[in-house]
XYZ file of C-alpha atoms in Angstrom:
193
model
C 120.609 99.995 47.294
C 121.996 97.059 45.383
C 121.986 93.655 46.957
C 125.162 91.689 46.713
C 125.779 88.001 46.903
C 127.386 86.582 50.028
C 131.155 86.826 49.862
C 133.125 83.666 49.519
C 136.204 83.186 51.684
C 139.363 84.135 49.817
C 137.666 86.639 47.514
C 138.905 90.189 47.720
C 135.989 91.970 46.136
C 135.541 95.362 47.758
C 132.293 95.947 49.621
C 129.622 98.062 48.072
C 129.965 101.755 48.964
C 126.310 101.758 50.060
C 127.286 99.683 53.135
C 129.239 102.647 54.514
C 126.617 105.331 54.233
C 125.473 105.150 57.893
C 127.292 103.973 60.960
C 125.824 102.279 64.021
C 124.580 105.425 65.743
C 122.857 106.689 62.615
C 125.308 109.462 61.727
C 126.956 109.630 58.326
C 130.186 107.686 58.343
C 133.385 108.806 56.708
C 133.807 106.899 53.499
C 137.071 104.982 53.229
C 139.308 105.731 50.311
C 139.660 103.351 47.383
C 143.047 101.950 48.545
C 141.493 100.816 51.834
C 138.591 99.261 49.993
C 140.944 97.446 47.615
C 143.130 96.104 50.445
C 140.171 94.916 52.531
C 141.846 96.130 55.770
C 142.316 99.485 57.485
C 145.436 101.108 56.064
C 145.492 104.318 58.096
C 147.545 104.376 61.294
C 146.652 105.682 64.694
C 146.737 109.457 64.992
C 150.082 109.834 66.783
C 149.828 113.626 66.880
C 146.506 113.443 68.722
C 147.882 110.978 71.266
C 151.009 113.116 71.768
C 148.882 116.237 72.249
C 146.724 114.434 74.835
C 149.854 113.239 76.678
C 151.355 116.739 76.758
C 148.036 118.174 77.954
C 147.885 115.563 80.733
C 151.457 116.369 81.795
C 150.733 120.112 81.862
C 147.556 119.511 83.875
C 149.454 117.350 86.417
C 152.235 119.919 86.880
C 149.683 122.723 87.221
C 147.706 120.715 89.810
C 150.819 120.085 91.924
C 151.710 123.785 91.711
C 148.211 124.857 92.784
C 148.175 122.426 95.733
C 151.647 123.580 96.842
C 150.626 127.244 96.718
C 147.426 126.458 98.652
C 149.402 124.586 101.308
C 151.797 127.476 101.705
C 148.944 129.989 101.781
C 146.855 128.052 104.339
C 149.603 126.731 106.640
C 152.361 129.263 106.078
C 155.016 126.622 105.541
C 156.191 124.174 102.935
C 158.504 122.027 105.050
C 155.922 119.263 105.517
C 157.226 117.524 102.400
C 160.626 116.816 103.982
C 160.970 113.652 106.067
C 161.878 114.139 109.714
C 165.493 113.460 110.518
C 164.975 111.187 113.502
C 161.893 109.376 112.283
C 160.135 110.281 115.537
C 157.716 113.150 115.883
C 159.042 116.100 117.883
C 157.603 116.640 121.374
C 154.548 118.886 121.510
C 155.056 122.566 122.190
C 152.348 122.745 124.855
C 152.175 121.142 128.270
C 150.813 117.604 128.470
C 147.403 117.562 130.199
C 147.374 116.152 133.725
C 145.180 113.123 132.998
C 147.366 111.989 130.127
C 150.481 112.558 132.202
C 149.147 110.439 135.083
C 148.488 107.526 132.741
C 152.145 107.414 131.720
C 153.442 106.495 135.161
C 156.689 104.736 135.753
C 156.830 101.424 137.623
C 157.406 103.041 141.039
C 154.556 105.517 140.608
C 152.265 102.734 139.439
C 153.075 100.611 142.505
C 152.313 103.599 144.747
C 149.027 104.150 142.896
C 148.040 100.476 143.301
C 148.928 100.532 147.009
C 146.682 103.567 147.560
C 143.813 101.952 145.638
C 144.162 98.623 147.478
C 144.174 100.484 150.810
C 140.922 102.242 149.865
C 139.318 98.948 148.754
C 140.180 97.217 152.026
C 139.323 99.957 154.546
C 136.428 101.949 155.969
C 135.945 105.647 155.268
C 133.504 108.436 154.603
C 132.276 109.110 151.094
C 129.903 111.891 152.231
C 129.890 112.483 155.983
C 126.924 114.904 155.929
C 124.752 112.414 154.034
C 126.028 109.503 156.124
C 127.495 107.574 153.177
C 130.503 105.394 153.957
C 132.625 102.964 152.022
C 133.405 99.525 153.375
C 135.987 96.910 152.396
C 135.187 95.220 149.095
C 135.169 91.703 150.574
C 132.595 92.724 153.182
C 130.458 94.429 150.510
C 130.462 91.255 148.382
C 129.468 89.122 151.400
C 126.603 91.528 152.191
C 125.311 91.304 148.627
C 125.363 87.507 148.755
C 123.516 87.464 152.103
C 120.918 90.090 151.142
C 120.535 88.928 147.546
C 120.450 90.954 144.397
C 117.336 92.904 143.392
C 114.960 90.936 141.164
C 111.675 91.545 139.424
C 108.481 90.688 141.260
C 107.157 87.167 140.570
C 103.928 88.493 139.031
C 105.889 90.497 136.481
C 108.092 87.516 135.659
C 105.077 85.237 135.078
C 103.374 87.826 132.897
C 105.958 87.481 130.150
C 108.180 84.509 129.730
C 110.404 83.821 126.768
C 109.592 80.309 125.666
C 111.975 80.442 122.751
C 109.101 79.874 120.335
C 108.498 83.408 119.129
C 108.090 83.453 115.383
C 109.672 86.081 113.159
C 107.505 88.557 111.339
C 106.984 88.860 107.599
C 110.602 89.895 107.253
C 111.508 86.208 107.356
C 111.051 86.170 103.568
C 109.138 82.914 103.731
C 111.976 80.938 105.242
C 109.917 80.069 108.294
C 106.179 79.524 108.554
C 104.414 81.779 110.992
C 102.182 80.037 113.459
C 99.462 81.456 115.642
C 99.720 81.721 119.429
C 96.918 79.121 119.760
C 98.874 76.606 117.665
C 101.984 77.191 119.775
C 100.006 76.761 123.019
C 98.515 73.506 121.725
C 101.944 72.100 120.758
C 103.870 73.235 123.851
C 104.274 70.681 126.672
C 102.024 71.237 129.664
């Protein structure tokens, strides 16, 4: 392999053919013709036929894909009219009956007022929930007053003293060193007594 001097700007000396013997990945490279070497630039154009063939192949693949999907839709659903937009823009009503619970939620104003009246009457009256078990319902206001007088259930004092959140619990090693861990003895010594 002959060594050549560094090229000066403006000189058009062709490169040594030895520089083209291997390309970057180590495979033999195609040697350029003498006209390309003389010009110092790439003279060949892009392969238009190859690009056109790839474009035609892509178009054929797209048309074939749409055809396959259309045939599958027809085969699986038995209809092809899903592509057409609906005339009114609103979905048609369902063929089956609307379930009772859904129907009751779509009440008109009068039905809703009747529903609220019935519920308010139940909340402000006495009645049996289970007569055999002796369970009754009482007006909501009276039930709230009873809860205030009797008090809400709480934990026993001993259990509450056993564990108390002092707000000084330290995070574990998952703190990634952002906070120093301190021992329980250190916390007890620093906490006010």
